[in-house]
Amino acid sequence: MDLTAGSQADRDQEKAIRRRSLLKARQTMHPDLWREKSDRLCARLQSWEGFAQARTVLAYFSVRQEPDLSPLFHLPKRWGFPRCVEKEMVWHRWSPNGAGMPRAYPLQTGAFGIPEPHPLSLQLSPAEVDLILVPALACDVQGYRLGYGGGFYDRMLSAPQWRGKPTIGIVFEYARVPRLPRDPWDRPLHGICTETGLFLADG
Ligand SMILES: Nc1nc2c(c(=O)[nH]1)N(C=O)[C@@H](CNc1ccc(C(=O)N[C@@H](CCC(=O)O)C(=O)O)cc1)CN2
Ligand SMILES: Nc1ncnc2c1ncn2[C@@H]1O[C@H](COP(=O)(O)OP(=O)(O)OP(=O)(O)O)[C@@H](O)[C@H]1O
C-alpha cells in the first residue's frame, strides 16, 4: 500500500495529530526517567563504531525533553550545532567551555526558544561532517522521521552537499514506530538510535 497516496491535507492532518500525541508523551515523562533513558541512549551511541570513528558530528541542544546528548559533547570530537536563519540551518562549532576553540562565544536563544551557537562562532562546512544526529518526535523502522513541522532537516538533507551523509535519528524507544505518514519530500535516515540500541534502517 502506498502511504504517500491520499491528499496532502489528509497527511498534514495525520502528521499534526501524531506530533501532538508524541510531544505530550515525551513531555509527561518523569525527569528522572528522561535522564536515565538519555544516558542509556548516549552509551548506545558511544558503543557504535560509526560514532566512535566520526570526527565531526552534528547534534542539537535538547529541548522539550528530547533525548539529551550533552554528556557526549565532552568527547574529543568536533561538534556542530544549528542556528536557524529564516528557513535554513547554519552550522557552527561549539564545545563546553570553548575547549579546543580559538574563541568561546556564549550560546543564544533562537527563534524557537532553542539554544543556538553565537552567529560569530566558527562555521562548519558540509565537507567536514562525518555524522549527523537528527532530533525527531518519532522515526519509523525504515528511517522516516517526524519532526516539529518546520521542514528544516528535510530541506537540508535534500541539498546535494548533504546528500549521502550518515544520518541517525535520535528518539526514545517508544517513538520508534512501525510506520509514519510520508510526504513526497521525506527521505529516510540511515538509522535510529534509542536507549535500547542502534538500528540501521530496513532497506
Ligand atoms: N533541539 C532541536 N533543535 C533544533 C531542531 C529540533 O528538532 N530540535 N530543529 C529541527 O528541525 C530545528 C528547529 N526546528 C523547529 C521547527 C518548528 C518548531 C515549532 O515550534 N513549530 C511550531 C508549530 C509548527 C507547525 O506545526 O506548523 C510548534 O511546534 O509549536 C520548532 C523548532 C533546528 N534546531
Ligand atoms: N526538500 C524540501 N524543499 C522545500 N521544502 C521542503 C522540503 N522538505 C520539506 N519542505 C517543506 O517543509 C514543510 C514541513 O515538512 P515536514 O512536515 O516533513 O517537517 P518535519 O520533518 O516534521 O520538520 P523538522 O525537519 O523541522 O523537524 C513542508 O510543508 C514542506 O513544504
mmCIF file of N, CA and C in Angstrom, residues 141-189:
data_model
loop_
_atom_site.group_PDB
_atom_site.id
_atom_site.type_symbol
_atom_site.label_atom_id
_atom_site.label_comp_id
_atom_site.label_asym_id
_atom_site.label_seq_id
_atom_site.Cartn_x
_atom_site.Cartn_y
_atom_site.Cartn_z
ATOM 1 N N VAL A 141 10.649 2.291 11.359
ATOM 2 C CA VAL A 141 11.711 1.289 11.214
ATOM 3 C C VAL A 141 12.429 1.396 9.862
ATOM 4 N N GLN A 142 11.816 2.112 8.920
ATOM 5 C CA GLN A 142 12.510 2.332 7.645
ATOM 6 C C GLN A 142 13.303 3.631 7.641
ATOM 7 N N GLY A 143 13.299 4.331 8.761
ATOM 8 C CA GLY A 143 14.121 5.538 8.881
ATOM 9 C C GLY A 143 13.376 6.834 8.600
ATOM 10 N N TYR A 144 12.088 6.762 8.282
ATOM 11 C CA TYR A 144 11.341 8.008 8.059
ATOM 12 C C TYR A 144 11.109 8.692 9.394
ATOM 13 N N ARG A 145 11.071 10.014 9.333
ATOM 14 C CA ARG A 145 11.139 10.816 10.548
ATOM 15 C C ARG A 145 9.989 11.802 10.615
ATOM 16 N N LEU A 146 9.538 12.047 11.834
ATOM 17 C CA LEU A 146 8.574 13.126 12.068
ATOM 18 C C LEU A 146 9.232 14.140 12.985
ATOM 19 N N GLY A 147 9.309 15.405 12.522
ATOM 20 C CA GLY A 147 9.880 16.483 13.337
ATOM 21 C C GLY A 147 8.790 17.444 13.761
ATOM 22 N N TYR A 148 9.206 18.661 14.110
ATOM 23 C CA TYR A 148 8.225 19.634 14.597
ATOM 24 C C TYR A 148 7.427 20.297 13.476
ATOM 25 N N GLY A 149 7.759 20.010 12.252
ATOM 26 C CA GLY A 149 6.962 20.531 11.136
ATOM 27 C C GLY A 149 7.577 21.724 10.419
ATOM 28 N N GLY A 150 8.817 22.071 10.793
ATOM 29 C CA GLY A 150 9.470 23.208 10.129
ATOM 30 C C GLY A 150 10.103 22.821 8.810
ATOM 31 N N GLY A 151 10.335 21.535 8.609
ATOM 32 C CA GLY A 151 10.959 21.072 7.363
ATOM 33 C C GLY A 151 12.456 21.369 7.279
ATOM 34 N N PHE A 152 13.088 21.750 8.418
ATOM 35 C CA PHE A 152 14.499 22.168 8.376
ATOM 36 C C PHE A 152 15.417 21.028 7.925
ATOM 37 N N TYR A 153 15.248 19.856 8.534
ATOM 38 C CA TYR A 153 16.132 18.736 8.158
ATOM 39 C C TYR A 153 15.783 18.188 6.779
ATOM 40 N N ASP A 154 14.486 18.189 6.440
ATOM 41 C CA ASP A 154 14.111 17.719 5.090
ATOM 42 C C ASP A 154 14.801 18.567 4.029
ATOM 43 N N ARG A 155 14.743 19.877 4.211
ATOM 44 C CA ARG A 155 15.360 20.765 3.221
ATOM 45 C C ARG A 155 16.873 20.574 3.189
ATOM 46 N N MET A 156 17.468 20.524 4.369
ATOM 47 C CA MET A 156 18.935 20.379 4.416
ATOM 48 C C MET A 156 19.384 19.076 3.755
ATOM 49 N N LEU A 157 18.746 17.971 4.146
ATOM 50 C CA LEU A 157 19.243 16.664 3.693
ATOM 51 C C LEU A 157 18.929 16.398 2.226
ATOM 52 N N SER A 158 18.060 17.223 1.628
ATOM 53 C CA SER A 158 17.799 17.050 0.194
ATOM 54 C C SER A 158 18.796 17.856 -0.646
ATOM 55 N N ALA A 159 19.595 18.717 -0.007
ATOM 56 C CA ALA A 159 20.573 19.521 -0.756
ATOM 57 C C ALA A 159 21.771 18.651 -1.131
ATOM 58 N N PRO A 160 22.327 18.848 -2.346
ATOM 59 C CA PRO A 160 23.389 17.964 -2.854
ATOM 60 C C PRO A 160 24.580 17.828 -1.910
ATOM 61 N N GLN A 161 24.961 18.937 -1.234
ATOM 62 C CA GLN A 161 26.163 18.867 -0.383
ATOM 63 C C GLN A 161 25.963 18.022 0.878
ATOM 64 N N TRP A 162 24.714 17.742 1.233
ATOM 65 C CA TRP A 162 24.453 16.927 2.430
ATOM 66 C C TRP A 162 24.019 15.513 2.090
ATOM 67 N N ARG A 163 23.548 15.315 0.866
ATOM 68 C CA ARG A 163 23.000 14.012 0.492
ATOM 69 C C ARG A 163 24.051 12.920 0.679
ATOM 70 N N GLY A 164 23.667 11.793 1.257
ATOM 71 C CA GLY A 164 24.593 10.684 1.431
ATOM 72 C C GLY A 164 25.349 10.718 2.745
ATOM 73 N N LYS A 165 25.325 11.839 3.481
ATOM 74 C CA LYS A 165 25.989 11.863 4.797
ATOM 75 C C LYS A 165 25.245 10.921 5.739
ATOM 76 N N PRO A 166 25.967 10.169 6.577
ATOM 77 C CA PRO A 166 25.282 9.274 7.514
ATOM 78 C C PRO A 166 24.394 10.061 8.492
ATOM 79 N N THR A 167 23.133 9.630 8.588
ATOM 80 C CA THR A 167 22.168 10.308 9.454
ATOM 81 C C THR A 167 21.557 9.303 10.428
ATOM 82 N N ILE A 168 21.569 9.650 11.699
ATOM 83 C CA ILE A 168 20.970 8.775 12.712
ATOM 84 C C ILE A 168 19.903 9.570 13.473
ATOM 85 N N GLY A 169 18.662 9.086 13.426
ATOM 86 C CA GLY A 169 17.573 9.717 14.176
ATOM 87 C C GLY A 169 17.698 9.347 15.648
ATOM 88 N N ILE A 170 17.468 10.346 16.518
ATOM 89 C CA ILE A 170 17.625 10.129 17.956
ATOM 90 C C ILE A 170 16.248 10.215 18.617
ATOM 91 N N VAL A 171 15.752 9.085 19.077
ATOM 92 C CA VAL A 171 14.438 9.055 19.745
ATOM 93 C C VAL A 171 14.454 8.031 20.879
ATOM 94 N N PHE A 172 13.565 8.213 21.841
ATOM 95 C CA PHE A 172 13.385 7.164 22.841
ATOM 96 C C PHE A 172 12.625 6.004 22.198
ATOM 97 N N GLU A 173 12.799 4.834 22.793
ATOM 98 C CA GLU A 173 12.281 3.607 22.186
ATOM 99 C C GLU A 173 10.774 3.690 21.848
ATOM 100 N N TYR A 174 9.975 4.304 22.712
ATOM 101 C CA TYR A 174 8.525 4.345 22.439
ATOM 102 C C TYR A 174 8.231 5.114 21.145
ATOM 103 N N ALA A 175 9.175 5.917 20.697
ATOM 104 C CA ALA A 175 8.962 6.725 19.492
ATOM 105 C C ALA A 175 9.592 6.088 18.252
ATOM 106 N N ARG A 176 10.073 4.847 18.375
ATOM 107 C CA ARG A 176 10.500 4.073 17.194
ATOM 108 C C ARG A 176 9.286 3.254 16.792
ATOM 109 N N VAL A 177 8.623 3.689 15.751
ATOM 110 C CA VAL A 177 7.287 3.163 15.431
ATOM 111 C C VAL A 177 7.313 2.395 14.110
ATOM 112 N N PRO A 178 6.295 1.549 13.869
ATOM 113 C CA PRO A 178 6.302 0.757 12.631
ATOM 114 C C PRO A 178 6.223 1.602 11.363
ATOM 115 N N ARG A 179 5.424 2.649 11.385
ATOM 116 C CA ARG A 179 5.219 3.386 10.130
ATOM 117 C C ARG A 179 4.713 4.800 10.412
ATOM 118 N N LEU A 180 5.350 5.778 9.755
ATOM 119 C CA LEU A 180 4.906 7.176 9.863
ATOM 120 C C LEU A 180 4.316 7.611 8.532
ATOM 121 N N PRO A 181 3.427 8.609 8.545
ATOM 122 C CA PRO A 181 2.957 9.152 7.266
ATOM 123 C C PRO A 181 4.124 9.765 6.500
ATOM 124 N N ARG A 182 4.113 9.601 5.183
ATOM 125 C CA ARG A 182 5.226 10.071 4.346
ATOM 126 C C ARG A 182 4.768 11.083 3.341
ATOM 127 N N ASP A 183 5.516 12.168 3.254
ATOM 128 C CA ASP A 183 5.294 13.136 2.188
ATOM 129 C C ASP A 183 6.320 12.881 1.103
ATOM 130 N N PRO A 184 6.062 13.384 -0.101
ATOM 131 C CA PRO A 184 6.990 13.116 -1.223
ATOM 132 C C PRO A 184 8.410 13.606 -0.945
ATOM 133 N N TRP A 185 8.581 14.643 -0.086
ATOM 134 C CA TRP A 185 9.925 15.177 0.163
ATOM 135 C C TRP A 185 10.650 14.446 1.289
ATOM 136 N N ASP A 186 9.959 13.589 2.021
ATOM 137 C CA ASP A 186 10.617 12.893 3.132
ATOM 138 C C ASP A 186 11.629 11.883 2.611
ATOM 139 N N ARG A 187 12.841 11.907 3.193
ATOM 140 C CA ARG A 187 13.905 10.960 2.821
ATOM 141 C C ARG A 187 14.268 10.168 4.062
ATOM 142 N N PRO A 188 14.472 8.856 3.928
ATOM 143 C CA PRO A 188 14.775 8.090 5.133
ATOM 144 C C PRO A 188 16.166 8.373 5.695
ATOM 145 N N LEU A 189 16.269 8.310 7.020
ATOM 146 C CA LEU A 189 17.567 8.396 7.693
ATOM 147 C C LEU A 189 18.247 7.035 7.565
#
